[in-house]
Coordinates of C-alpha atoms in Angstrom, one line a residue:
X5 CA 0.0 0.0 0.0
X6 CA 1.3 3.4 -0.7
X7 CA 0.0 6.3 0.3
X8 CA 0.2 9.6 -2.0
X9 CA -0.2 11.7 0.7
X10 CA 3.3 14.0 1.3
X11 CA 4.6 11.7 -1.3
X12 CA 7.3 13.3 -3.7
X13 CA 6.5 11.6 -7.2
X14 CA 8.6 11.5 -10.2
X15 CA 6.6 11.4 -13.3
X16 CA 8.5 10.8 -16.7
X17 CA 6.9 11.9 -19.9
X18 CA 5.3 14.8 -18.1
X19 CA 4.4 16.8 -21.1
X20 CA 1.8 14.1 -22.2
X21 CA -1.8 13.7 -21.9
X22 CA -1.2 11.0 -19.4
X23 CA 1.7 12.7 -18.0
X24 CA 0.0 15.9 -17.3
X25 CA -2.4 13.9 -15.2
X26 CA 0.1 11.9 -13.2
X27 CA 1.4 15.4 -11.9
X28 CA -2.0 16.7 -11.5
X29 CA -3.9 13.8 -10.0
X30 CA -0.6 12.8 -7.4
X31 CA -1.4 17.1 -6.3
X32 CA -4.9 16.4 -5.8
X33 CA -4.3 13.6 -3.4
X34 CA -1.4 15.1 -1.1
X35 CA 1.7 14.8 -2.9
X36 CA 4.2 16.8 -1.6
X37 CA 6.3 17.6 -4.2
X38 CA 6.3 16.2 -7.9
X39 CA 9.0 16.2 -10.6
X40 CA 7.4 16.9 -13.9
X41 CA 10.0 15.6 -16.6
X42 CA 10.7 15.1 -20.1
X43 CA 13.2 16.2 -22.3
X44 CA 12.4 19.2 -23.1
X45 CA 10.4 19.9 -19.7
X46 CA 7.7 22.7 -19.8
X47 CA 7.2 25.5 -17.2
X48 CA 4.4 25.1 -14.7
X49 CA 2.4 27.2 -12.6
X50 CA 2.9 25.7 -9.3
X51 CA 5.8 25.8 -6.8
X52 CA 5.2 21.8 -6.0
X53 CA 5.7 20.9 -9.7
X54 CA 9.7 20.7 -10.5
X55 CA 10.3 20.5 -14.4
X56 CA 13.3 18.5 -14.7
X57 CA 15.3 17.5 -17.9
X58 CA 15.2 13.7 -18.3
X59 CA 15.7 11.7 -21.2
X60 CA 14.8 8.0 -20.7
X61 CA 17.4 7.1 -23.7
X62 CA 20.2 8.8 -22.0
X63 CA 21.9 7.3 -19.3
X64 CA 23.3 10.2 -18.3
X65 CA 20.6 12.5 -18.2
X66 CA 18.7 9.5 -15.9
X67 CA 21.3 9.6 -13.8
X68 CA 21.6 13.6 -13.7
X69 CA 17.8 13.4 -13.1
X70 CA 18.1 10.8 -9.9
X71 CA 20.4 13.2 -8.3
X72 CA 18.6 16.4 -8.6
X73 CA 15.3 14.2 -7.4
X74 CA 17.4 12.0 -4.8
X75 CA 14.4 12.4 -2.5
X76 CA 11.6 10.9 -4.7
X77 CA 9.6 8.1 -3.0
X78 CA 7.2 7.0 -6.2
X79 CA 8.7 6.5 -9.8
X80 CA 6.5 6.5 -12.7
X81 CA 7.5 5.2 -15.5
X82 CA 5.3 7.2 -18.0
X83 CA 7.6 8.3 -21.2
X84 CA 6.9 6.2 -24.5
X85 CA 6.7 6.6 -28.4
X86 CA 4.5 5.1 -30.6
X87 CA 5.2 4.0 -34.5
X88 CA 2.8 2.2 -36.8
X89 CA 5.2 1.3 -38.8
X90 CA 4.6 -3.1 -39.8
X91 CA 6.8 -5.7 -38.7
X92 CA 8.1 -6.2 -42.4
X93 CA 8.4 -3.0 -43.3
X94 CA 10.2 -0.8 -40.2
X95 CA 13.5 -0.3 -40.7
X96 CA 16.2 -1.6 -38.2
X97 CA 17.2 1.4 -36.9
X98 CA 13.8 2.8 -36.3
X99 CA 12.7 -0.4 -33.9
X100 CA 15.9 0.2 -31.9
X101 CA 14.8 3.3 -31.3
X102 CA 11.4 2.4 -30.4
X103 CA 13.0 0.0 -28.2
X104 CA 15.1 2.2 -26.5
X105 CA 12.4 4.3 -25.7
X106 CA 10.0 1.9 -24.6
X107 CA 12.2 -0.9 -23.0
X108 CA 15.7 0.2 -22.5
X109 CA 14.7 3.6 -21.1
X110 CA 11.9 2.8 -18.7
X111 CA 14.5 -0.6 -17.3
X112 CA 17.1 2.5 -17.2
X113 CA 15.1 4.8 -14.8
X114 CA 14.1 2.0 -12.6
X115 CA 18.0 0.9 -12.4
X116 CA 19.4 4.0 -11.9
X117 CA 16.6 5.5 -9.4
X118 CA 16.1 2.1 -7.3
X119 CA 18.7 2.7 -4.8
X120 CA 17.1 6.5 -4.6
X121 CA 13.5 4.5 -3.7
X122 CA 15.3 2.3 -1.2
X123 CA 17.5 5.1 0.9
X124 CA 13.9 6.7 1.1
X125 CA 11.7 3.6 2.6
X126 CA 11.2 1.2 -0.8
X127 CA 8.3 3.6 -2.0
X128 CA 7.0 2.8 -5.6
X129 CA 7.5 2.0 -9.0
X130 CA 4.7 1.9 -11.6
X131 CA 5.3 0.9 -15.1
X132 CA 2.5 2.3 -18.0
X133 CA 2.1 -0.5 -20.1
X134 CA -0.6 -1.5 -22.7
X135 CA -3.3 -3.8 -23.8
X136 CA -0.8 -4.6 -26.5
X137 CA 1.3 -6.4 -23.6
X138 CA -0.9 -9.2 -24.4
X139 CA -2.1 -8.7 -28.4
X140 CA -0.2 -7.8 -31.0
X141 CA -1.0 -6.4 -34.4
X142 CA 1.2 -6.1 -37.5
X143 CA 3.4 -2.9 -36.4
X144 CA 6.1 -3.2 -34.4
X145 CA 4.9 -1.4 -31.2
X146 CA 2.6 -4.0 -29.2
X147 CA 6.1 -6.0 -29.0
X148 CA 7.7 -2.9 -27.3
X149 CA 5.3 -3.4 -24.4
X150 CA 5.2 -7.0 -24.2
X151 CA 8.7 -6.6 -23.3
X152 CA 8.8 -4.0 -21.0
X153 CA 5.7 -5.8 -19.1
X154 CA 7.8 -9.2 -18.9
X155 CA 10.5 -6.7 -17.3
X156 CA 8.2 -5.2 -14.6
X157 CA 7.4 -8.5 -13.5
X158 CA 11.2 -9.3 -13.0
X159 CA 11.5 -6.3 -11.4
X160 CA 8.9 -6.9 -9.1
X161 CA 10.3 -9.7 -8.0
X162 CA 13.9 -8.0 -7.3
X163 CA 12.9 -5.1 -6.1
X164 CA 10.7 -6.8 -3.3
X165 CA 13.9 -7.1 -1.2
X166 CA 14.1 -3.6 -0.7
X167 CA 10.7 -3.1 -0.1
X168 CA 9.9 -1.5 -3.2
X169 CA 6.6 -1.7 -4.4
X170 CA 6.1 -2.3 -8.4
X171 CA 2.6 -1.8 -9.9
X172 CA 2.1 -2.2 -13.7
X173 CA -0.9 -0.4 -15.1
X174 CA -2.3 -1.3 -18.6
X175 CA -4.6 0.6 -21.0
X176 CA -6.3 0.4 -23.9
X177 CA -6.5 3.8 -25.9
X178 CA -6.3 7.3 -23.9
X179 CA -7.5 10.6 -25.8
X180 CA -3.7 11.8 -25.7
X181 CA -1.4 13.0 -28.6
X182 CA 0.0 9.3 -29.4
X183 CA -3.3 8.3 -30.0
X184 CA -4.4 11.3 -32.2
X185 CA -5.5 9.9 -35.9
X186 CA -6.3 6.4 -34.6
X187 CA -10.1 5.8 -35.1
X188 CA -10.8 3.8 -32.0
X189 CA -12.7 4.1 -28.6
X190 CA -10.6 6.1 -26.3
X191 CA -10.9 6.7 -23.2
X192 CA -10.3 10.1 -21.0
X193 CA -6.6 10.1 -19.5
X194 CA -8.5 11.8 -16.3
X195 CA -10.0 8.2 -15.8
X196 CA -7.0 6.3 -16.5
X197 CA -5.0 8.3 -14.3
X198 CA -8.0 7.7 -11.5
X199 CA -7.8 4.4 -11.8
X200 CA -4.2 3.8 -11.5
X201 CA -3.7 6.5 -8.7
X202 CA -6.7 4.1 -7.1
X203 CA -5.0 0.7 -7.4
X204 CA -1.4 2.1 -6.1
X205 CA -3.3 3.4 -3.0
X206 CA -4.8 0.3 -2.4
X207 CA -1.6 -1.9 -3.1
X208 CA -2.8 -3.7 -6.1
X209 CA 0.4 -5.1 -8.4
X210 CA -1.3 -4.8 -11.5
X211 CA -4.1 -2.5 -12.7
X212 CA -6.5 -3.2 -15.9
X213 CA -7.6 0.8 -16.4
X214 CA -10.1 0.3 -18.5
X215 CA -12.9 -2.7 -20.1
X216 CA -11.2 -3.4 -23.2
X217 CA -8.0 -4.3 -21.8
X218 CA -10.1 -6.5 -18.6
X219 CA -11.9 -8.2 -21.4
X220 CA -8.7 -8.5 -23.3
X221 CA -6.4 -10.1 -20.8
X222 CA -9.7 -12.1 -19.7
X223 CA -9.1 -13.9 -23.1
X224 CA -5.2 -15.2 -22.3
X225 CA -6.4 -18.7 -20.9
X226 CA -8.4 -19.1 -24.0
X227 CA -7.7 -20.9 -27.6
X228 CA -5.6 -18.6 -29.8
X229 CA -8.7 -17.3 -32.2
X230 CA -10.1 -15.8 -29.0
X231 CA -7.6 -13.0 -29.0
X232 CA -7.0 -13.6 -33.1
X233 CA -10.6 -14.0 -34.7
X234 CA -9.7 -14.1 -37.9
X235 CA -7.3 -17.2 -37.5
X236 CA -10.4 -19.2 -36.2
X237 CA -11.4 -22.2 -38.6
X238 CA -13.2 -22.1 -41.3
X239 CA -16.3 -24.7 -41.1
X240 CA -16.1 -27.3 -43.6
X241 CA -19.5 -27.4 -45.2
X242 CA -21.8 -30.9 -45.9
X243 CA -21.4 -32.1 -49.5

């Protein structure tokens, strides 16, 4: 169980439509303080919000960022990219890029800013992950998040020892920039943001933000063409 109140959060990706509520939404409940970061961090109006430079690809600016914040007792691991490019077509470069944003970054901030969380008490780390943890489609992103959710759950483990607690929160689509274009139900980031806040508070390791992705990892124990429909078989028709 963690309790927000006179917490000092560090929220990466702070710029974002999800990001922006982390910072608000930890305020609202008592935080104490809260880092707002991203690379190029924006100014806010609020003495409790501390924009700080931190780019999740950049081991040295995560570091950097650790030491200016070395009293943070909740991590979240917001920043991400998206790319629609397919699995055929996306160049090799461009997935190690998503990947570094996505995997290697997010496993970077919670290496370099666990021994911050356990000089302050353990605290918190909370991973954003995806729906697309657990279903893929042709492009090259839903694999990004499968990955970094198979990492929280090692990290969970680890970090147990020092009384760290990790939470990994998955979501379907939020109305935020990433998402702008796509033509699919989306759901408000102040909800998400709710919910996740919610199921840190009440100790919860995992949070499903949203019906799509309950209904979606509610389908993992089933035959393949529950997640896939359009691999199910075709009946053979009576001659």
């Amino acid at each position: 169980m963690t309790e927000l109140l006179n917490s000092i959060i560090l929220v990466t990706g702070a710029n974002g439509g999800l990001g922006r509520e982390f910072v608000r939404q930890a305020l609202d409940r008592g935080a104490q303080k809260v880092y707002a970061t991203a690379r190029k961090p924006q100014d806010w109006d609020d003495p409790r919000i501390i924009p700080l430079a931190l780019d999740v690809t950049d081991p040295a600016s995560v570091a950097a960022a650790a030491e200016a914040a070395n009293d943070t007792t909740v991590v979240v691991n917001n920043a991400g990219s998206g790319n629609r490019s397919r699995l055929l077509s996306i160049t090799l470069s461009d997935l190690r890029s998503l990947y570094e944003t996505n995997v290697f970054g997010p496993l970077t901030v919670a290496q370099t800013f666990a021994p911050v969380l356990a000089k302050n008490g353990g605290g918190s780390l909370v991973d954003i992950h995806s729906a697309l943890s657990w279903v893929s489609t042709p492009s090259a992103y839903p694999s990004t998040k499968a990955a970094f959710w198979s990492l929280t759950n090692g990290l969970r483990i680890e970090l147990a020892g020092q009384v760290t607690h990790v939470l990994g929160a998955h979501l379907g689509f939020a109305d935020t920039r990433l998402t702008a274009g796509l033509d699919v139900p989306k759901e408000d980031p102040r909800d998400i943001v709710a919910a996740i806040y919610d199921g840190l508070e009440a100790g919860e390791h995992e949070v499903l933000a949203d019906d799509a992705t309950r209904k979606i990892k509610g389908k993992l124990s089933e035959p393949l063409e529950a997640l896939y429909p359009q691999f199910a078989a075709t009946p053979v028709e009576e001659q």
